[in-house]
């Protein structure tokens, strides 16, 4: 029972810290602010996480874990062609970014604390790159397209989406995904083989 | 003479603060750290800028001013069609981002201190949007393309380029621009009218 309550507190702290780190970044978030936002004492906070860095690492790991789950789910389901799966991944990640501050925090902290742990992009970018390679081989994407810059473009779109949601630019629920779909459609038109119908 | 030295110190402080704010963000940069990096006393620093917020605003204004100069130069020269001018603008901004930490700091601070002043994107995004509108009217861009999402895509590319340069991902001089050109070429293929040769 005690252990269960401990686990609940831990996940509560990670969720609260996700919101704070997403909004204010690593340097803009203090331990005392985190304890206030979570409604726990500094003592209770340090019982679970000895320092801000440890809590930030837990937030990053939680965000990466949620991201990997979405990637695995979408690739396991298979959305049609390899290019369709890439599109489903991009939009699935957009939905996750919009819904989950811990994921946005993981993306932000991964840049601000580069080297402190695996990067958030590492959870999904290799999969997107591999699928784009398959899409080239299978003729859904033009043969002269290099998957690497397309994957980098997808990473820039994701980073931009994180920033837009953080700044409240896409306020209505789902607006960020609608926006992302429109941008990804432009990219698809730029890479798809002429005979491929681009339906994103 | 005294005034001239004052102006030199001021621009030196802005340049040094640009590097610090670009690397460490607003919250990660302290006034005492800035004085150390600039090699001046806190007293000398506060003589020019009474607080960190004032120095950050000066960095943002300096970065916006450098950006406006590049935009004016490129649009005045005229690179061919409206779409060619957009491409020249995108690459010109990429070069500026790569060369100038103050510009990168302006882009970062504009997001971190949203509302504290005009945003960095405001220096170039309206111009890109207007030129894309002209490119649609003049038939360089497909008539079904909406300039707004394309401009947003350009903003995401720019934000991604700022982050890549900051993280030292594009270490060789000019590498960030080579990368950006490749990404922008994909976007151009996605929006250009079929008869238009896309030469970025």
XYZ file of C-alpha atoms in Angstrom:
400
model
C 0.000 0.000 0.000
C 2.801 2.327 0.974
C 4.679 1.414 -2.181
C 1.593 2.057 -4.300
C 1.154 5.498 -2.824
C 4.863 6.131 -3.486
C 4.420 5.183 -7.152
C 1.375 7.438 -7.424
C 3.269 10.360 -5.947
C 6.189 9.687 -8.266
C 4.030 9.734 -11.393
C 2.178 12.805 -10.082
C 5.516 14.577 -9.624
C 6.618 13.640 -13.139
C 3.347 14.936 -14.612
C 3.602 18.247 -12.727
C 7.296 18.603 -13.576
C 6.458 17.942 -17.236
C 4.178 20.980 -17.297
C 6.792 23.154 -15.573
C 9.776 22.022 -17.671
C 7.728 22.340 -20.866
C 6.758 25.922 -20.042
C 9.879 27.222 -18.359
C 12.724 24.983 -19.447
C 15.362 23.424 -17.236
C 16.972 26.615 -15.964
C 13.632 28.365 -15.517
C 12.298 25.661 -13.203
C 13.447 25.507 -9.581
C 13.033 22.667 -7.136
C 11.037 24.906 -4.781
C 8.714 25.923 -7.608
C 8.201 22.267 -8.475
C 7.313 21.417 -4.879
C 4.791 24.290 -4.788
C 3.192 23.263 -8.106
C 2.963 19.637 -7.003
C 1.547 20.605 -3.609
C 4.183 18.621 -1.748
C 6.958 19.667 0.599
C 10.557 19.922 -0.563
C 11.193 16.991 1.760
C 8.598 14.825 0.014
C 10.019 15.869 -3.357
C 13.601 15.001 -2.428
C 12.374 11.672 -1.042
C 11.558 10.725 -4.652
C 14.098 12.779 -6.577
C 17.298 13.895 -4.919
C 17.860 16.800 -7.308
C 16.283 18.702 -10.189
C 18.504 16.855 -12.666
C 17.145 13.510 -11.488
C 13.544 14.662 -11.855
C 14.314 16.089 -15.312
C 15.815 12.749 -16.352
C 12.677 10.961 -15.115
C 10.503 13.379 -17.133
C 12.630 12.765 -20.217
C 12.428 8.999 -19.789
C 8.656 9.164 -19.259
C 8.241 11.298 -22.401
C 10.415 8.964 -24.445
C 8.512 5.951 -23.162
C 5.139 7.468 -24.178
C 6.628 8.275 -27.582
C 8.013 4.774 -28.120
C 4.581 3.338 -27.238
C 2.925 5.449 -29.960
C 5.596 4.524 -32.503
C 5.269 0.809 -31.721
C 1.495 0.937 -31.841
C 1.392 2.693 -35.216
C 4.101 0.608 -36.876
C 2.514 -2.611 -35.539
C -0.889 -1.680 -36.941
C 0.561 -0.797 -40.354
C -1.277 1.980 -42.139
C -0.924 0.748 -45.725
C 2.257 1.555 -47.636
C 5.509 2.527 -45.913
C 4.815 6.180 -46.811
C 1.320 5.902 -45.302
C 2.918 4.596 -42.108
C 5.319 7.551 -42.041
C 2.347 9.914 -42.362
C 0.473 8.062 -39.604
C 3.576 8.332 -37.392
C 3.981 12.061 -38.005
C 0.336 12.744 -37.163
C 0.366 10.339 -34.205
C 3.367 12.186 -32.785
C 1.582 15.489 -33.379
C -1.403 14.239 -31.364
C 0.896 13.092 -28.582
C 2.735 16.428 -28.524
C -0.550 18.264 -28.287
C -1.921 16.072 -25.512
C 1.107 15.440 -23.324
C 3.220 18.128 -21.650
C 5.655 15.447 -20.469
C 6.426 14.624 -24.110
C 6.911 18.317 -24.954
C 9.143 18.645 -21.893
C 11.171 15.627 -23.025
C 11.676 17.269 -26.430
C 12.714 20.561 -24.801
C 14.952 19.052 -22.128
C 16.605 16.782 -24.688
C 17.848 19.926 -26.434
C 18.615 21.991 -23.338
C 20.442 19.159 -21.576
C 22.083 17.671 -24.658
C 24.321 14.810 -23.633
C 22.506 14.155 -20.329
C 20.631 11.238 -21.882
C 19.252 9.896 -25.165
C 17.518 12.540 -27.270
C 13.754 12.542 -27.702
C 14.112 12.430 -31.501
C 15.944 9.138 -31.158
C 12.626 7.481 -30.208
C 11.051 7.985 -33.587
C 13.454 9.470 -36.139
C 15.296 6.209 -36.989
C 11.925 4.528 -37.625
C 10.801 7.356 -39.916
C 14.107 7.259 -41.780
C 13.897 3.482 -42.269
C 10.293 3.663 -43.466
C 11.200 6.426 -45.919
C 13.960 4.182 -47.248
C 11.377 1.425 -47.778
C 9.041 3.915 -49.461
C 11.824 4.767 -51.919
C 12.525 1.082 -52.609
C 8.809 0.355 -53.080
C 8.383 3.286 -55.464
C 6.028 5.388 -53.302
C 8.725 8.030 -53.062
C 10.721 9.303 -56.042
C 13.989 7.363 -56.467
C 16.134 10.529 -56.279
C 14.853 11.373 -52.779
C 17.323 10.887 -49.929
C 15.466 9.768 -46.748
C 17.857 11.649 -44.444
C 16.908 15.243 -45.282
C 13.227 14.257 -45.351
C 13.580 12.814 -41.847
C 15.376 15.997 -40.742
C 12.513 18.012 -42.203
C 10.085 15.894 -40.178
C 12.184 16.614 -37.065
C 11.954 20.361 -37.748
C 8.171 20.060 -38.167
C 7.951 18.230 -34.855
C 10.107 20.817 -33.087
C 7.965 23.581 -34.549
C 4.783 21.831 -33.419
C 6.131 21.500 -29.876
C 6.876 25.239 -29.830
C 3.460 26.172 -31.278
C 1.567 24.113 -28.709
C 3.737 25.509 -25.889
C 3.056 29.072 -26.970
C -0.664 28.374 -27.185
C -0.693 29.188 -30.884
C -2.860 26.184 -31.664
C -5.364 26.621 -28.888
C -8.363 24.626 -30.097
C -7.982 20.906 -29.358
C -6.661 19.179 -32.444
C -5.633 22.437 -34.130
C -1.934 21.581 -33.944
C -2.557 18.270 -35.696
C -4.671 19.907 -38.413
C -1.832 22.363 -38.978
C 0.815 19.637 -38.975
C -1.198 17.568 -41.462
C -1.267 20.523 -43.845
C 2.514 20.991 -43.626
C 3.246 17.290 -44.007
C 0.992 17.181 -47.069
C 3.247 19.788 -48.720
C 6.306 17.675 -47.927
C 4.596 14.538 -49.293
C 3.841 16.332 -52.540
C 7.529 17.182 -52.704
C 8.721 13.591 -52.357
C 5.973 11.264 -53.595
C 6.390 9.433 -56.878
C 4.143 10.998 -59.566
C 1.790 8.028 -59.718
C 1.248 7.989 -55.946
C -1.921 9.571 -54.641
C -0.931 11.579 -51.598
C -3.628 11.108 -48.996
C -2.504 12.371 -45.609
C 35.582 60.119 -27.521
C 33.990 59.006 -24.296
C 30.703 58.480 -26.103
C 32.392 56.429 -28.803
C 33.987 54.141 -26.252
C 30.575 53.809 -24.599
C 29.019 52.755 -27.906
C 31.823 50.238 -28.480
C 31.301 48.727 -25.043
C 27.565 48.573 -25.626
C 27.900 46.685 -28.891
C 30.551 44.429 -27.315
C 28.153 43.614 -24.483
C 25.360 42.836 -26.935
C 27.641 40.529 -28.932
C 28.801 38.669 -25.811
C 25.263 38.461 -24.431
C 24.104 37.109 -27.803
C 26.451 34.145 -27.444
C 25.352 33.506 -23.848
C 21.608 33.867 -24.473
C 21.849 31.711 -27.596
C 23.602 28.907 -25.698
C 21.914 29.075 -22.317
C 18.609 30.864 -22.820
C 17.202 33.683 -20.737
C 16.883 31.813 -17.449
C 20.228 30.057 -17.885
C 22.123 33.340 -18.224
C 22.886 35.436 -15.144
C 24.021 39.020 -14.999
C 27.204 37.989 -13.172
C 27.979 35.380 -15.814
C 27.483 38.005 -18.517
C 29.882 40.388 -16.781
C 32.504 37.629 -16.520
C 32.136 36.629 -20.177
C 32.348 40.229 -21.312
C 35.349 40.893 -19.096
C 33.717 43.903 -17.454
C 32.617 44.551 -13.908
C 28.982 44.280 -12.850
C 29.169 48.045 -12.324
C 30.254 48.635 -15.938
C 27.525 46.273 -17.139
C 24.770 47.998 -15.152
C 26.041 51.361 -16.430
C 24.865 50.260 -19.881
C 22.013 47.895 -18.995
C 20.215 48.244 -15.700
C 18.974 44.636 -15.687
C 19.172 41.353 -17.578
C 15.792 42.018 -19.181
C 17.075 45.277 -20.676
C 20.162 43.588 -22.119
C 18.007 40.770 -23.506
C 15.746 43.317 -25.187
C 18.801 45.017 -26.716
C 20.027 41.637 -28.031
C 16.597 40.929 -29.511
C 16.460 44.340 -31.181
C 19.980 43.920 -32.545
C 19.126 40.480 -33.952
C 15.912 41.772 -35.511
C 17.747 44.709 -37.016
C 20.389 42.438 -38.636
C 17.562 40.267 -39.965
C 15.610 43.207 -41.397
C 18.793 44.366 -43.159
C 19.194 40.979 -44.876
C 15.515 40.886 -45.862
C 15.661 44.415 -47.292
C 18.873 43.702 -49.162
C 17.565 40.512 -50.773
C 14.125 41.855 -51.667
C 15.683 45.053 -53.086
C 18.064 43.084 -55.300
C 15.275 40.851 -56.603
C 16.395 37.317 -57.373
C 14.167 36.624 -60.392
C 10.608 35.439 -59.818
C 8.777 35.923 -56.523
C 9.457 32.260 -55.681
C 13.160 32.749 -56.432
C 13.162 35.674 -54.011
C 11.541 33.517 -51.322
C 14.276 30.920 -51.834
C 16.971 33.601 -51.691
C 15.417 34.904 -48.464
C 15.300 31.467 -46.843
C 18.941 30.788 -47.669
C 20.020 34.314 -46.726
C 18.387 33.876 -43.329
C 20.105 30.496 -42.986
C 23.480 32.137 -43.613
C 22.694 34.835 -41.064
C 21.601 32.260 -38.470
C 24.812 30.346 -38.993
C 27.030 33.419 -38.743
C 25.402 35.465 -36.021
C 24.771 34.295 -32.454
C 22.857 37.516 -31.757
C 20.306 36.518 -34.403
C 20.002 33.023 -32.936
C 19.617 34.568 -29.482
C 16.893 36.878 -30.814
C 15.027 33.853 -32.190
C 15.378 31.990 -28.878
C 14.554 34.929 -26.617
C 11.568 35.832 -28.787
C 10.089 32.452 -27.853
C 11.223 32.337 -24.230
C 10.113 35.891 -23.494
C 6.992 35.865 -25.643
C 5.161 39.138 -25.240
C 8.231 41.094 -24.076
C 8.698 42.541 -27.567
C 8.096 41.860 -31.259
C 8.949 38.318 -32.294
C 11.971 37.573 -34.457
C 9.789 35.825 -37.054
C 7.907 39.083 -37.542
C 11.000 40.499 -39.304
C 10.777 38.155 -42.258
C 7.682 35.962 -42.165
C 5.219 38.573 -43.500
C 7.571 39.221 -46.444
C 7.826 35.500 -47.229
C 4.037 35.141 -46.996
C 3.461 38.096 -49.329
C 6.009 36.833 -51.860
C 4.420 33.381 -51.802
C 1.083 35.042 -52.533
C 2.653 36.762 -55.538
C 4.205 33.472 -56.652
C 0.722 31.912 -56.638
C -0.726 34.828 -58.629
C 2.139 34.691 -61.121
C 1.769 30.939 -61.579
C 5.128 29.885 -60.134
C 3.303 28.121 -57.333
C 0.303 25.834 -57.882
C -2.972 27.736 -57.560
C -4.301 25.428 -54.810
C -1.356 26.262 -52.491
C -2.178 28.439 -49.489
C 0.809 30.712 -48.666
C 0.146 30.588 -44.910
C 1.051 26.957 -44.180
C 4.050 27.251 -46.509
C 5.254 30.275 -44.540
C 4.698 28.356 -41.286
C 6.729 25.495 -42.728
C 9.515 27.978 -43.513
C 9.327 29.199 -39.907
C 9.716 25.629 -38.632
C 12.726 25.131 -40.931
C 14.271 28.313 -39.583
C 13.646 27.292 -35.960
C 15.164 23.882 -36.686
C 18.209 25.491 -38.303
C 18.734 27.744 -35.263
C 18.640 24.658 -33.013
C 21.008 22.660 -35.251
C 23.597 25.440 -35.352
C 23.293 25.946 -31.581
C 23.872 22.247 -30.910
C 26.863 22.247 -33.233
C 25.184 19.707 -35.498
C 26.281 21.569 -38.608
C 29.835 22.222 -37.618
C 31.564 22.913 -40.942
C 31.060 26.514 -42.057
C 28.191 26.656 -44.505
C 26.932 23.173 -43.603
C 23.711 24.509 -42.080
C 22.926 26.388 -45.284
C 23.658 23.342 -47.452
C 21.278 21.347 -45.249
C 18.616 24.066 -45.315
C 18.839 24.304 -49.119
C 18.170 20.584 -49.384
C 15.091 20.835 -47.146
C 13.755 23.917 -48.904
C 14.174 22.170 -52.265
C 11.794 19.442 -51.055
C 9.245 22.084 -50.036
C 9.614 23.834 -53.407
C 8.922 20.581 -55.227
C 5.784 20.295 -53.113
C 4.435 23.710 -54.061
C 5.870 24.707 -57.462
C 3.645 24.703 -60.513
C 4.483 21.687 -62.747
C 6.030 23.828 -65.493
C 8.333 25.650 -63.062
C 11.917 24.504 -62.877
C 12.799 24.417 -59.214
C 16.334 25.746 -58.906
C 17.185 26.525 -55.311
